[in-house]
PDB file of C-alpha atoms in Angstrom:
ATOM      1  CA  UNK A 819      85.387 123.907  63.555  1.00  0.00           C
ATOM      2  CA  UNK A 820      86.635 120.838  62.596  1.00  0.00           C
ATOM      3  CA  UNK A 821      84.640 118.798  65.123  1.00  0.00           C
ATOM      4  CA  UNK A 822      86.107 114.647  64.717  1.00  0.00           C
ATOM      5  CA  UNK A 823      88.986 115.679  61.856  1.00  0.00           C
ATOM      6  CA  UNK A 824      92.227 116.981  63.736  1.00  0.00           C
ATOM      7  CA  UNK A 825      93.988 116.742  66.119  1.00  0.00           C
ATOM      8  CA  UNK A 826      92.022 119.322  68.179  1.00  0.00           C
ATOM      9  CA  UNK A 827      89.169 117.364  67.449  1.00  0.00           C
ATOM     10  CA  UNK A 828      90.537 113.903  68.959  1.00  0.00           C
ATOM     11  CA  UNK A 829      91.983 115.734  72.213  1.00  0.00           C
ATOM     12  CA  UNK A 830      88.455 117.354  72.993  1.00  0.00           C
ATOM     13  CA  UNK A 831      86.378 114.400  72.257  1.00  0.00           C
ATOM     14  CA  UNK A 832      88.968 112.256  74.415  1.00  0.00           C
ATOM     15  CA  UNK A 833      88.925 114.839  76.743  1.00  0.00           C
ATOM     16  CA  UNK A 834      85.097 114.807  77.035  1.00  0.00           C
ATOM     17  CA  UNK A 835      84.730 111.256  76.901  1.00  0.00           C
ATOM     18  CA  UNK A 836      86.743 110.738  80.234  1.00  0.00           C
ATOM     19  CA  UNK A 837      84.932 113.047  81.805  1.00  0.00           C
ATOM     20  CA  UNK A 838      81.561 111.486  80.812  1.00  0.00           C
ATOM     21  CA  UNK A 839      82.937 108.535  82.068  1.00  0.00           C
ATOM     22  CA  UNK A 840      83.464 110.047  85.803  1.00  0.00           C
ATOM     23  CA  UNK A 841      80.950 112.192  85.595  1.00  0.00           C
ATOM     24  CA  UNK A 842      78.652 109.113  84.845  1.00  0.00           C
ATOM     25  CA  UNK A 843      80.067 107.055  88.411  1.00  0.00           C
ATOM     26  CA  UNK A 844      79.171 109.763  89.961  1.00  0.00           C
ATOM     27  CA  UNK A 845      75.488 110.407  89.213  1.00  0.00           C
ATOM     28  CA  UNK A 846      74.805 106.267  88.856  1.00  0.00           C
ATOM     29  CA  UNK A 847      76.147 106.263  93.115  1.00  0.00           C
ATOM     30  CA  UNK A 848      73.646 109.209  93.579  1.00  0.00           C
ATOM     31  CA  UNK A 849      70.961 106.898  91.870  1.00  0.00           C
ATOM     32  CA  UNK A 850      72.112 104.504  94.809  1.00  0.00           C
ATOM     33  CA  UNK A 851      72.485 107.133  97.384  1.00  0.00           C
ATOM     34  CA  UNK A 852      68.389 108.976  96.889  1.00  0.00           C
ATOM     35  CA  UNK A 853      67.822 104.638  97.244  1.00  0.00           C
ATOM     36  CA  UNK A 854      66.414 104.943  93.429  1.00  0.00           C
ATOM     37  CA  UNK A 855      68.565 102.049  91.912  1.00  0.00           C
ATOM     38  CA  UNK A 856      64.261 100.799  91.813  1.00  0.00           C
ATOM     39  CA  UNK A 857      62.901 103.984  90.334  1.00  0.00           C
ATOM     40  CA  UNK A 858      62.593 102.449  87.441  1.00  0.00           C
ATOM     41  CA  UNK A 859      61.568  98.935  87.762  1.00  0.00           C
ATOM     42  CA  UNK A 860      61.487  97.572  84.695  1.00  0.00           C
ATOM     43  CA  UNK A 861      64.713  97.981  81.501  1.00  0.00           C
ATOM     44  CA  UNK A 862      65.175  98.832  80.152  1.00  0.00           C
ATOM     45  CA  UNK A 863      61.738  99.701  79.459  1.00  0.00           C
ATOM     46  CA  UNK A 864      61.060 102.479  82.910  1.00  0.00           C
ATOM     47  CA  UNK A 865      57.225 100.298  83.097  1.00  0.00           C
ATOM     48  CA  UNK A 866      56.047  98.080  81.035  1.00  0.00           C
ATOM     49  CA  UNK A 867      54.672  99.756  78.626  1.00  0.00           C
ATOM     50  CA  UNK A 868      56.754 102.081  78.356  1.00  0.00           C
ATOM     51  CA  UNK A 869      60.043 104.271  78.349  1.00  0.00           C
ATOM     52  CA  UNK A 870      59.276 106.809  80.254  1.00  0.00           C
ATOM     53  CA  UNK A 871      58.241 107.101  84.383  1.00  0.00           C
ATOM     54  CA  UNK A 872      55.006 107.299  83.882  1.00  0.00           C
ATOM     55  CA  UNK A 873      54.409 109.175  87.037  1.00  0.00           C
ATOM     56  CA  UNK A 874      55.620 111.798  88.912  1.00  0.00           C
ATOM     57  CA  UNK A 875      58.259 109.850  90.816  1.00  0.00           C
ATOM     58  CA  UNK A 876      61.809 111.391  91.980  1.00  0.00           C
ATOM     59  CA  UNK A 877      62.211 109.044  92.261  1.00  0.00           C
ATOM     60  CA  UNK A 878      61.604 106.751  88.425  1.00  0.00           C
ATOM     61  CA  UNK A 879      62.827 110.433  87.773  1.00  0.00           C
ATOM     62  CA  UNK A 880      66.199 109.868  89.525  1.00  0.00           C
ATOM     63  CA  UNK A 881      66.978 106.649  87.522  1.00  0.00           C
ATOM     64  CA  UNK A 882      65.821 107.567  84.546  1.00  0.00           C
ATOM     65  CA  UNK A 883      67.791 110.838  84.406  1.00  0.00           C
ATOM     66  CA  UNK A 884      70.567 108.487  84.992  1.00  0.00           C
ATOM     67  CA  UNK A 885      69.943 106.175  82.513  1.00  0.00           C
ATOM     68  CA  UNK A 886      69.343 109.606  79.622  1.00  0.00           C
ATOM     69  CA  UNK A 887      73.067 110.428  80.238  1.00  0.00           C
ATOM     70  CA  UNK A 888      74.052 107.224  78.467  1.00  0.00           C
ATOM     71  CA  UNK A 889      73.514 108.042  75.854  1.00  0.00           C
ATOM     72  CA  UNK A 890      75.607 111.384  76.652  1.00  0.00           C
ATOM     73  CA  UNK A 891      78.610 108.955  76.821  1.00  0.00           C
ATOM     74  CA  UNK A 892      77.098 107.176  73.653  1.00  0.00           C
ATOM     75  CA  UNK A 893      77.137 109.881  71.637  1.00  0.00           C
ATOM     76  CA  UNK A 894      81.214 110.712  73.102  1.00  0.00           C
ATOM     77  CA  UNK A 895      81.433 107.537  73.026  1.00  0.00           C
ATOM     78  CA  UNK A 896      80.857 107.940  68.544  1.00  0.00           C
ATOM     79  CA  UNK A 897      82.794 110.990  67.941  1.00  0.00           C
ATOM     80  CA  UNK A 898      85.994 110.060  69.931  1.00  0.00           C
ATOM     81  CA  UNK A 899      85.616 106.646  67.190  1.00  0.00           C
ATOM     82  CA  UNK A 900      85.513 108.804  64.461  1.00  0.00           C
ATOM     83  CA  UNK A 901      88.302 111.695  65.550  1.00  0.00           C
ATOM     84  CA  UNK A 902      90.827 108.428  66.235  1.00  0.00           C
ATOM     85  CA  UNK A 903      89.626 106.836  62.506  1.00  0.00           C
ATOM     86  CA  UNK A 904      90.162 110.042  60.874  1.00  0.00           C
ATOM     87  CA  UNK A 905      93.733 111.694  62.791  1.00  0.00           C
ATOM     88  CA  UNK A 906      96.970 110.330  61.481  1.00  0.00           C
ATOM     89  CA  UNK A 907     100.847 110.061  62.936  1.00  0.00           C
ATOM     90  CA  UNK A 908     103.828 112.749  61.391  1.00  0.00           C
ATOM     91  CA  UNK A 909     104.033 109.901  58.976  1.00  0.00           C
ATOM     92  CA  UNK A 910     100.357 110.868  57.909  1.00  0.00           C
ATOM     93  CA  UNK A 911      99.784 106.839  58.921  1.00  0.00           C
ATOM     94  CA  UNK A 912      96.833 105.636  61.249  1.00  0.00           C
ATOM     95  CA  UNK A 913      97.125 106.409  64.904  1.00  0.00           C
ATOM     96  CA  UNK A 914      95.846 102.336  64.937  1.00  0.00           C
ATOM     97  CA  UNK A 915      97.145 102.522  68.331  1.00  0.00           C
ATOM     98  CA  UNK A 916      94.474 105.711  68.605  1.00  0.00           C
ATOM     99  CA  UNK A 917      91.369 103.200  67.251  1.00  0.00           C
ATOM    100  CA  UNK A 918      91.675 100.481  69.638  1.00  0.00           C
ATOM    101  CA  UNK A 919      91.616 103.210  72.184  1.00  0.00           C
ATOM    102  CA  UNK A 920      88.932 104.573  71.078  1.00  0.00           C
ATOM    103  CA  UNK A 921      87.798 101.048  70.361  1.00  0.00           C
ATOM    104  CA  UNK A 922      87.196  99.964  73.432  1.00  0.00           C
ATOM    105  CA  UNK A 923      85.545 102.574  75.280  1.00  0.00           C
ATOM    106  CA  UNK A 924      83.158 102.838  72.589  1.00  0.00           C
ATOM    107  CA  UNK A 925      82.855  99.454  73.137  1.00  0.00           C
ATOM    108  CA  UNK A 926      82.449  99.345  76.551  1.00  0.00           C
ATOM    109  CA  UNK A 927      79.123 102.258  77.126  1.00  0.00           C
ATOM    110  CA  UNK A 928      76.606  99.027  75.396  1.00  0.00           C
ATOM    111  CA  UNK A 929      78.382  97.314  78.453  1.00  0.00           C
ATOM    112  CA  UNK A 930      77.257  98.943  81.059  1.00  0.00           C
ATOM    113  CA  UNK A 931      73.582  99.695  80.212  1.00  0.00           C
ATOM    114  CA  UNK A 932      73.910  96.699  79.950  1.00  0.00           C
ATOM    115  CA  UNK A 933      75.179  95.873  83.235  1.00  0.00           C
ATOM    116  CA  UNK A 934      72.936  97.698  84.503  1.00  0.00           C
ATOM    117  CA  UNK A 935      70.115  96.749  83.020  1.00  0.00           C
ATOM    118  CA  UNK A 936      70.709  93.477  84.361  1.00  0.00           C
ATOM    119  CA  UNK A 937      71.234  95.280  87.912  1.00  0.00           C
ATOM    120  CA  UNK A 938      67.079  96.560  86.968  1.00  0.00           C
ATOM    121  CA  UNK A 939      66.437  93.203  86.987  1.00  0.00           C
ATOM    122  CA  UNK A 940      68.754  91.701  89.409  1.00  0.00           C
ATOM    123  CA  UNK A 941      66.457  93.302  92.068  1.00  0.00           C
ATOM    124  CA  UNK A 942      69.424  95.219  92.510  1.00  0.00           C
ATOM    125  CA  UNK A 943      71.746  92.818  93.215  1.00  0.00           C
ATOM    126  CA  UNK A 944      74.308  93.929  94.570  1.00  0.00           C
ATOM    127  CA  UNK A 945      77.256  91.859  92.509  1.00  0.00           C
ATOM    128  CA  UNK A 946      75.667  92.946  89.593  1.00  0.00           C
ATOM    129  CA  UNK A 947      75.502  96.121  90.584  1.00  0.00           C
ATOM    130  CA  UNK A 948      79.550  96.091  91.725  1.00  0.00           C
ATOM    131  CA  UNK A 949      80.597  94.771  88.247  1.00  0.00           C
ATOM    132  CA  UNK A 950      78.718  97.831  86.531  1.00  0.00           C
ATOM    133  CA  UNK A 951      81.448  99.918  88.938  1.00  0.00           C
ATOM    134  CA  UNK A 952      84.644  97.521  87.921  1.00  0.00           C
ATOM    135  CA  UNK A 953      83.961  98.096  84.380  1.00  0.00           C
ATOM    136  CA  UNK A 954      83.612 102.135  84.839  1.00  0.00           C
ATOM    137  CA  UNK A 955      86.558 101.801  86.756  1.00  0.00           C
ATOM    138  CA  UNK A 956      88.092 100.117  83.278  1.00  0.00           C
ATOM    139  CA  UNK A 957      86.712 102.612  81.045  1.00  0.00           C
ATOM    140  CA  UNK A 958      87.911 105.785  82.522  1.00  0.00           C
ATOM    141  CA  UNK A 959      91.215 104.658  82.770  1.00  0.00           C
ATOM    142  CA  UNK A 960      91.135 103.546  78.795  1.00  0.00           C
ATOM    143  CA  UNK A 961      90.147 106.791  78.437  1.00  0.00           C
ATOM    144  CA  UNK A 962      93.075 108.281  80.858  1.00  0.00           C
ATOM    145  CA  UNK A 963      95.794 106.766  78.254  1.00  0.00           C
ATOM    146  CA  UNK A 964      94.013 107.661  75.753  1.00  0.00           C
ATOM    147  CA  UNK A 965      93.898 111.608  76.272  1.00  0.00           C
ATOM    148  CA  UNK A 966      97.330 110.742  76.761  1.00  0.00           C
ATOM    149  CA  UNK A 967      97.862 108.928  73.221  1.00  0.00           C
ATOM    150  CA  UNK A 968      95.303 111.862  71.586  1.00  0.00           C
ATOM    151  CA  UNK A 969      97.005 114.738  72.848  1.00  0.00           C
ATOM    152  CA  UNK A 970     100.552 112.630  71.777  1.00  0.00           C
ATOM    153  CA  UNK A 971     102.676 112.148  74.364  1.00  0.00           C
ATOM    154  CA  UNK A 972     105.348 110.648  75.586  1.00  0.00           C
ATOM    155  CA  UNK A 973     105.960 107.788  78.062  1.00  0.00           C
ATOM    156  CA  UNK A 974     108.993 109.815  80.913  1.00  0.00           C
ATOM    157  CA  UNK A 975     112.160 107.315  80.533  1.00  0.00           C
ATOM    158  CA  UNK A 976     111.914 105.369  84.289  1.00  0.00           C
ATOM    159  CA  UNK A 977     113.870 102.642  85.214  1.00  0.00           C
ATOM    160  CA  UNK A 978     112.918  99.097  85.691  1.00  0.00           C
ATOM    161  CA  UNK A 979     111.680  99.215  89.217  1.00  0.00           C
ATOM    162  CA  UNK A 980     109.909 101.804  89.551  1.00  0.00           C
ATOM    163  CA  UNK A 981     107.830 101.243  86.470  1.00  0.00           C
ATOM    164  CA  UNK A 982     107.834  97.625  88.325  1.00  0.00           C
ATOM    165  CA  UNK A 983     106.677  99.449  90.927  1.00  0.00           C
ATOM    166  CA  UNK A 984     104.230 101.472  88.866  1.00  0.00           C
ATOM    167  CA  UNK A 985     102.654  98.608  87.570  1.00  0.00           C
ATOM    168  CA  UNK A 986     102.525  96.209  91.000  1.00  0.00           C
ATOM    169  CA  UNK A 987     100.806  99.395  92.470  1.00  0.00           C
ATOM    170  CA  UNK A 988      98.382  99.833  89.552  1.00  0.00           C
ATOM    171  CA  UNK A 989      96.794  96.727  89.902  1.00  0.00           C
ATOM    172  CA  UNK A 990      96.712  96.658  93.222  1.00  0.00           C
ATOM    173  CA  UNK A 991      94.809  99.772  92.465  1.00  0.00           C
ATOM    174  CA  UNK A 992      93.403  97.812  90.571  1.00  0.00           C
ATOM    175  CA  UNK A 993      91.958  94.971  93.592  1.00  0.00           C
ATOM    176  CA  UNK A 994      91.812  97.793  96.107  1.00  0.00           C
ATOM    177  CA  UNK A 995      88.818  99.554  94.378  1.00  0.00           C
ATOM    178  CA  UNK A 996      87.011  96.161  93.817  1.00  0.00           C
ATOM    179  CA  UNK A 997      86.962  95.903  97.404  1.00  0.00           C
ATOM    180  CA  UNK A 998      86.109  98.837  98.087  1.00  0.00           C
ATOM    181  CA  UNK A 999      83.175  98.187  95.658  1.00  0.00           C
ATOM    182  CA  UNK A1000      82.213  94.744  97.617  1.00  0.00           C
ATOM    183  CA  UNK A1001      82.406  96.633 100.767  1.00  0.00           C
ATOM    184  CA  UNK A1002      79.775  99.126  99.172  1.00  0.00           C
ATOM    185  CA  UNK A1003      77.977  95.330  99.164  1.00  0.00           C
ATOM    186  CA  UNK A1004      77.914  94.742 102.827  1.00  0.00           C
ATOM    187  CA  UNK A1005      76.697  98.171 103.741  1.00  0.00           C
ATOM    188  CA  UNK A1006      73.842 100.157 104.139  1.00  0.00           C
ATOM    189  CA  UNK A1007      73.095 102.310 100.388  1.00  0.00           C
ATOM    190  CA  UNK A1008      71.802  99.339  98.528  1.00  0.00           C
ATOM    191  CA  UNK A1009      69.730 102.126  95.948  1.00  0.00           C
ATOM    192  CA  UNK A1010      66.739 100.240  97.290  1.00  0.00           C
ATOM    193  CA  UNK A1011      65.216  99.385 101.106  1.00  0.00           C
ATOM    194  CA  UNK A1012      64.125  95.603  99.977  1.00  0.00           C
ATOM    195  CA  UNK A1013      67.563  94.971  98.412  1.00  0.00           C
ATOM    196  CA  UNK A1014      69.016  92.487  99.714  1.00  0.00           C
ATOM    197  CA  UNK A1015      73.759  93.704 100.182  1.00  0.00           C
ATOM    198  CA  UNK A1016      75.708  91.161 100.014  1.00  0.00           C
ATOM    199  CA  UNK A1017      76.033  89.568 103.332  1.00  0.00           C
ATOM    200  CA  UNK A1018      79.485  90.321 104.466  1.00  0.00           C
ATOM    201  CA  UNK A1019      80.659  91.519 107.359  1.00  0.00           C
ATOM    202  CA  UNK A1020      80.677  95.777 106.274  1.00  0.00           C
ATOM    203  CA  UNK A1021      83.439  96.179 109.035  1.00  0.00           C
ATOM    204  CA  UNK A1022      86.178  93.255 108.270  1.00  0.00           C
ATOM    205  CA  UNK A1023      85.092  93.812 105.052  1.00  0.00           C
ATOM    206  CA  UNK A1024      86.415  97.737 104.939  1.00  0.00           C
ATOM    207  CA  UNK A1025      88.994  96.893 107.194  1.00  0.00           C
ATOM    208  CA  UNK A1026      90.604  94.878 103.705  1.00  0.00           C
ATOM    209  CA  UNK A1027      90.050  97.369 101.443  1.00  0.00           C
ATOM    210  CA  UNK A1028      91.996  99.559 104.158  1.00  0.00           C
ATOM    211  CA  UNK A1029      94.285  97.768 103.976  1.00  0.00           C
ATOM    212  CA  UNK A1030      94.733  97.594 100.250  1.00  0.00           C
ATOM    213  CA  UNK A1031      95.020 101.508 100.175  1.00  0.00           C
ATOM    214  CA  UNK A1032      97.820 101.472 102.682  1.00  0.00           C
ATOM    215  CA  UNK A1033     100.405  99.112 100.216  1.00  0.00           C
ATOM    216  CA  UNK A1034      98.873 101.385  96.984  1.00  0.00           C
ATOM    217  CA  UNK A1035     100.431 104.043  99.418  1.00  0.00           C
ATOM    218  CA  UNK A1036     103.368 103.041 100.479  1.00  0.00           C
ATOM    219  CA  UNK A1037     104.135 101.793  97.037  1.00  0.00           C
ATOM    220  CA  UNK A1038     103.601 105.484  95.550  1.00  0.00           C
ATOM    221  CA  UNK A1039     105.616 106.836  98.699  1.00  0.00           C
ATOM    222  CA  UNK A1040     108.240 104.155  96.642  1.00  0.00           C
ATOM    223  CA  UNK A1041     107.435 106.072  93.489  1.00  0.00           C
ATOM    224  CA  UNK A1042     108.117 109.474  94.938  1.00  0.00           C
ATOM    225  CA  UNK A1043     111.480 108.838  95.972  1.00  0.00           C
ATOM    226  CA  UNK A1044     112.349 106.755  92.917  1.00  0.00           C
ATOM    227  CA  UNK A1045     111.612 108.562  90.003  1.00  0.00           C
ATOM    228  CA  UNK A1046     112.349 112.337  88.790  1.00  0.00           C
ATOM    229  CA  UNK A1047     110.639 114.330  86.296  1.00  0.00           C
ATOM    230  CA  UNK A1048     107.059 114.550  85.222  1.00  0.00           C
ATOM    231  CA  UNK A1049     107.104 110.871  86.358  1.00  0.00           C
ATOM    232  CA  UNK A1050     107.810 112.071  89.811  1.00  0.00           C
ATOM    233  CA  UNK A1051     104.585 114.721  89.556  1.00  0.00           C
ATOM    234  CA  UNK A1052     102.504 112.362  88.831  1.00  0.00           C
ATOM    235  CA  UNK A1053     103.966 109.996  91.526  1.00  0.00           C
ATOM    236  CA  UNK A1054     102.996 113.150  93.749  1.00  0.00           C
ATOM    237  CA  UNK A1055      99.641 114.375  92.888  1.00  0.00           C
ATOM    238  CA  UNK A1056      98.588 110.376  92.843  1.00  0.00           C
ATOM    239  CA  UNK A1057      99.828 110.013  96.034  1.00  0.00           C
ATOM    240  CA  UNK A1058      97.827 114.037  96.677  1.00  0.00           C
ATOM    241  CA  UNK A1059      95.110 111.894  95.636  1.00  0.00           C
ATOM    242  CA  UNK A1060      95.406 108.476  97.501  1.00  0.00           C
ATOM    243  CA  UNK A1061      95.404 110.788 100.945  1.00  0.00           C
ATOM    244  CA  UNK A1062      92.625 112.679 100.597  1.00  0.00           C
ATOM    245  CA  UNK A1063      90.442 109.941  99.805  1.00  0.00           C
ATOM    246  CA  UNK A1064      92.145 107.993 102.277  1.00  0.00           C
ATOM    247  CA  UNK A1065      90.132 110.976 105.474  1.00  0.00           C
ATOM    248  CA  UNK A1066      87.191 111.015 103.515  1.00  0.00           C
ATOM    249  CA  UNK A1067      86.871 106.580 103.574  1.00  0.00           C
ATOM    250  CA  UNK A1068      88.017 106.646 107.709  1.00  0.00           C
ATOM    251  CA  UNK A1069      85.599 110.359 107.576  1.00  0.00           C
ATOM    252  CA  UNK A1070      83.232 107.963 106.719  1.00  0.00           C
ATOM    253  CA  UNK A1071      83.038 104.954 108.365  1.00  0.00           C
ATOM    254  CA  UNK A1072      83.989 107.193 111.656  1.00  0.00           C
ATOM    255  CA  UNK A1073      80.416 109.476 110.682  1.00  0.00           C
ATOM    256  CA  UNK A1074      78.602 106.501 109.584  1.00  0.00           C
ATOM    257  CA  UNK A1075      78.434 106.698 106.078  1.00  0.00           C
ATOM    258  CA  UNK A1076      76.143 109.739 105.344  1.00  0.00           C
ATOM    259  CA  UNK A1077      74.986 110.336 101.838  1.00  0.00           C
ATOM    260  CA  UNK A1078      77.182 113.362 100.802  1.00  0.00           C
ATOM    261  CA  UNK A1079      81.082 112.613 101.884  1.00  0.00           C
ATOM    262  CA  UNK A1080      80.118 108.842  99.648  1.00  0.00           C
ATOM    263  CA  UNK A1081      79.592 110.633  96.720  1.00  0.00           C
ATOM    264  CA  UNK A1082      82.306 112.575  96.995  1.00  0.00           C
ATOM    265  CA  UNK A1083      84.814 109.317  97.866  1.00  0.00           C
ATOM    266  CA  UNK A1084      83.036 108.097  94.653  1.00  0.00           C
ATOM    267  CA  UNK A1085      83.959 111.631  92.958  1.00  0.00           C
ATOM    268  CA  UNK A1086      87.040 110.743  94.837  1.00  0.00           C
ATOM    269  CA  UNK A1087      87.317 106.860  92.852  1.00  0.00           C
ATOM    270  CA  UNK A1088      87.410 108.710  89.706  1.00  0.00           C
ATOM    271  CA  UNK A1089      90.328 110.868  90.329  1.00  0.00           C
ATOM    272  CA  UNK A1090      92.065 108.422  91.694  1.00  0.00           C
ATOM    273  CA  UNK A1091      91.167 106.042  88.894  1.00  0.00           C
ATOM    274  CA  UNK A1092      93.149 108.747  86.639  1.00  0.00           C
ATOM    275  CA  UNK A1093      95.413 109.972  88.466  1.00  0.00           C
ATOM    276  CA  UNK A1094      96.780 105.791  88.326  1.00  0.00           C
ATOM    277  CA  UNK A1095      96.525 105.145  85.231  1.00  0.00           C
ATOM    278  CA  UNK A1096      99.024 108.151  84.107  1.00  0.00           C
ATOM    279  CA  UNK A1097     101.251 107.647  86.403  1.00  0.00           C
ATOM    280  CA  UNK A1098     101.366 104.235  84.999  1.00  0.00           C
ATOM    281  CA  UNK A1099     101.760 105.218  81.422  1.00  0.00           C
ATOM    282  CA  UNK A1100     103.948 107.473  82.084  1.00  0.00           C
ATOM    283  CA  UNK A1101     106.501 105.061  83.144  1.00  0.00           C
ATOM    284  CA  UNK A1102     105.955 102.133  80.667  1.00  0.00           C
ATOM    285  CA  UNK A1103     109.346 102.681  79.697  1.00  0.00           C
ATOM    286  CA  UNK A1104     111.562 100.573  81.236  1.00  0.00           C
ATOM    287  CA  UNK A1105     114.786 103.447  79.206  1.00  0.00           C
ATOM    288  CA  UNK A1106     115.989 106.055  81.296  1.00  0.00           C
ATOM    289  CA  UNK A1107     116.856 109.454  79.190  1.00  0.00           C
ATOM    290  CA  UNK A1108     119.024 112.321  80.008  1.00  0.00           C
ATOM    291  CA  UNK A1109     116.184 114.611  81.014  1.00  0.00           C
ATOM    292  CA  UNK A1110     114.800 112.515  83.668  1.00  0.00           C
ATOM    293  CA  UNK A1111     118.088 111.163  85.589  1.00  0.00           C
ATOM    294  CA  UNK A1112     120.411 112.699  87.445  1.00  0.00           C
ATOM    295  CA  UNK A1113     123.627 114.353  85.711  1.00  0.00           C
ATOM    296  CA  UNK A1114     126.289 112.196  87.154  1.00  0.00           C
ATOM    297  CA  UNK A1115     123.400 108.588  86.641  1.00  0.00           C
ATOM    298  CA  UNK A1116     122.828 109.820  83.044  1.00  0.00           C
ATOM    299  CA  UNK A1117     126.635 109.550  82.322  1.00  0.00           C
ATOM    300  CA  UNK A1118     127.179 106.608  84.049  1.00  0.00           C
ATOM    301  CA  UNK A1119     124.672 105.293  81.896  1.00  0.00           C
ATOM    302  CA  UNK A1120     125.869 106.659  78.809  1.00  0.00           C
ATOM    303  CA  UNK A1121     129.249 105.498  78.668  1.00  0.00           C
ATOM    304  CA  UNK A1122     128.160 101.596  79.625  1.00  0.00           C
ATOM    305  CA  UNK A1123     125.242 102.329  76.144  1.00  0.00           C
ATOM    306  CA  UNK A1124     128.347 103.595  73.906  1.00  0.00           C
ATOM    307  CA  UNK A1125     129.627 101.127  71.770  1.00  0.00           C
ATOM    308  CA  UNK A1126     133.917  99.520  72.460  1.00  0.00           C
ATOM    309  CA  UNK A1127     136.243 101.908  70.933  1.00  0.00           C
ATOM    310  CA  UNK A1128     139.048 100.017  68.991  1.00  0.00           C
ATOM    311  CA  UNK A1129     142.197 101.153  70.348  1.00  0.00           C
TER     312      UNK A1129
END
């Protein structure tokens, strides 16, 4: 089996990178939720003079285990980049966009490690920890587009209004997740009992985050109505993820942020990010095609686009 030199290998590496970047968000969340964020007191060593936990400490083992997963992501990122570098299009030319996406995904891994190190050295400052999550969300979005590129998918053509709304939904969704990070920084799960919070009112921060989510839901409903074919299926998928994620979010808030629900909400965040990037990618083309529009409208567009006939 060709590990890096075939289209199938590129697809496998791209999917693995996406899954890996989604998974480390969940494991990083478990570090915080179990109070293990300072299980290792320094970085890049776990304790002064020792890379590994010197004692049999559960918190140190959890934190160190999450650090080890970074090396898995490094392997995935390098494999994906090598496969992208070797990939060729149908004409035998290098796939430059695929290379750029793979490079962006690869550069995000050391950036995450450095931010993680600063998080420990800063005593889990909520703003530094929040930056950790922002980069993770960006990496998931990049890897989602990379998977599309690796499979050679084509965007589902859409009307200009649908494309505009998808763009707005994408950036509002990104802002919504950033607001969720701020709300988390005001909440009780700091990663360590001695770590400070950001000082904001958790109820107010949660309400602002919730409002932004409802804006994304409204935009997604509009996209369900404005799109057809593959684009509509992507919009319906995103709407389903949003409703499930919203239900979990309200449940965790009303029940006092129980750890299992918070962990499930973090998993939902990774799925939401991928579904959001997927919809944006599918409708980035402004020109409708016959396959994506009702027959009557497609016929009208063809007629309008025909060159004028000489008498």
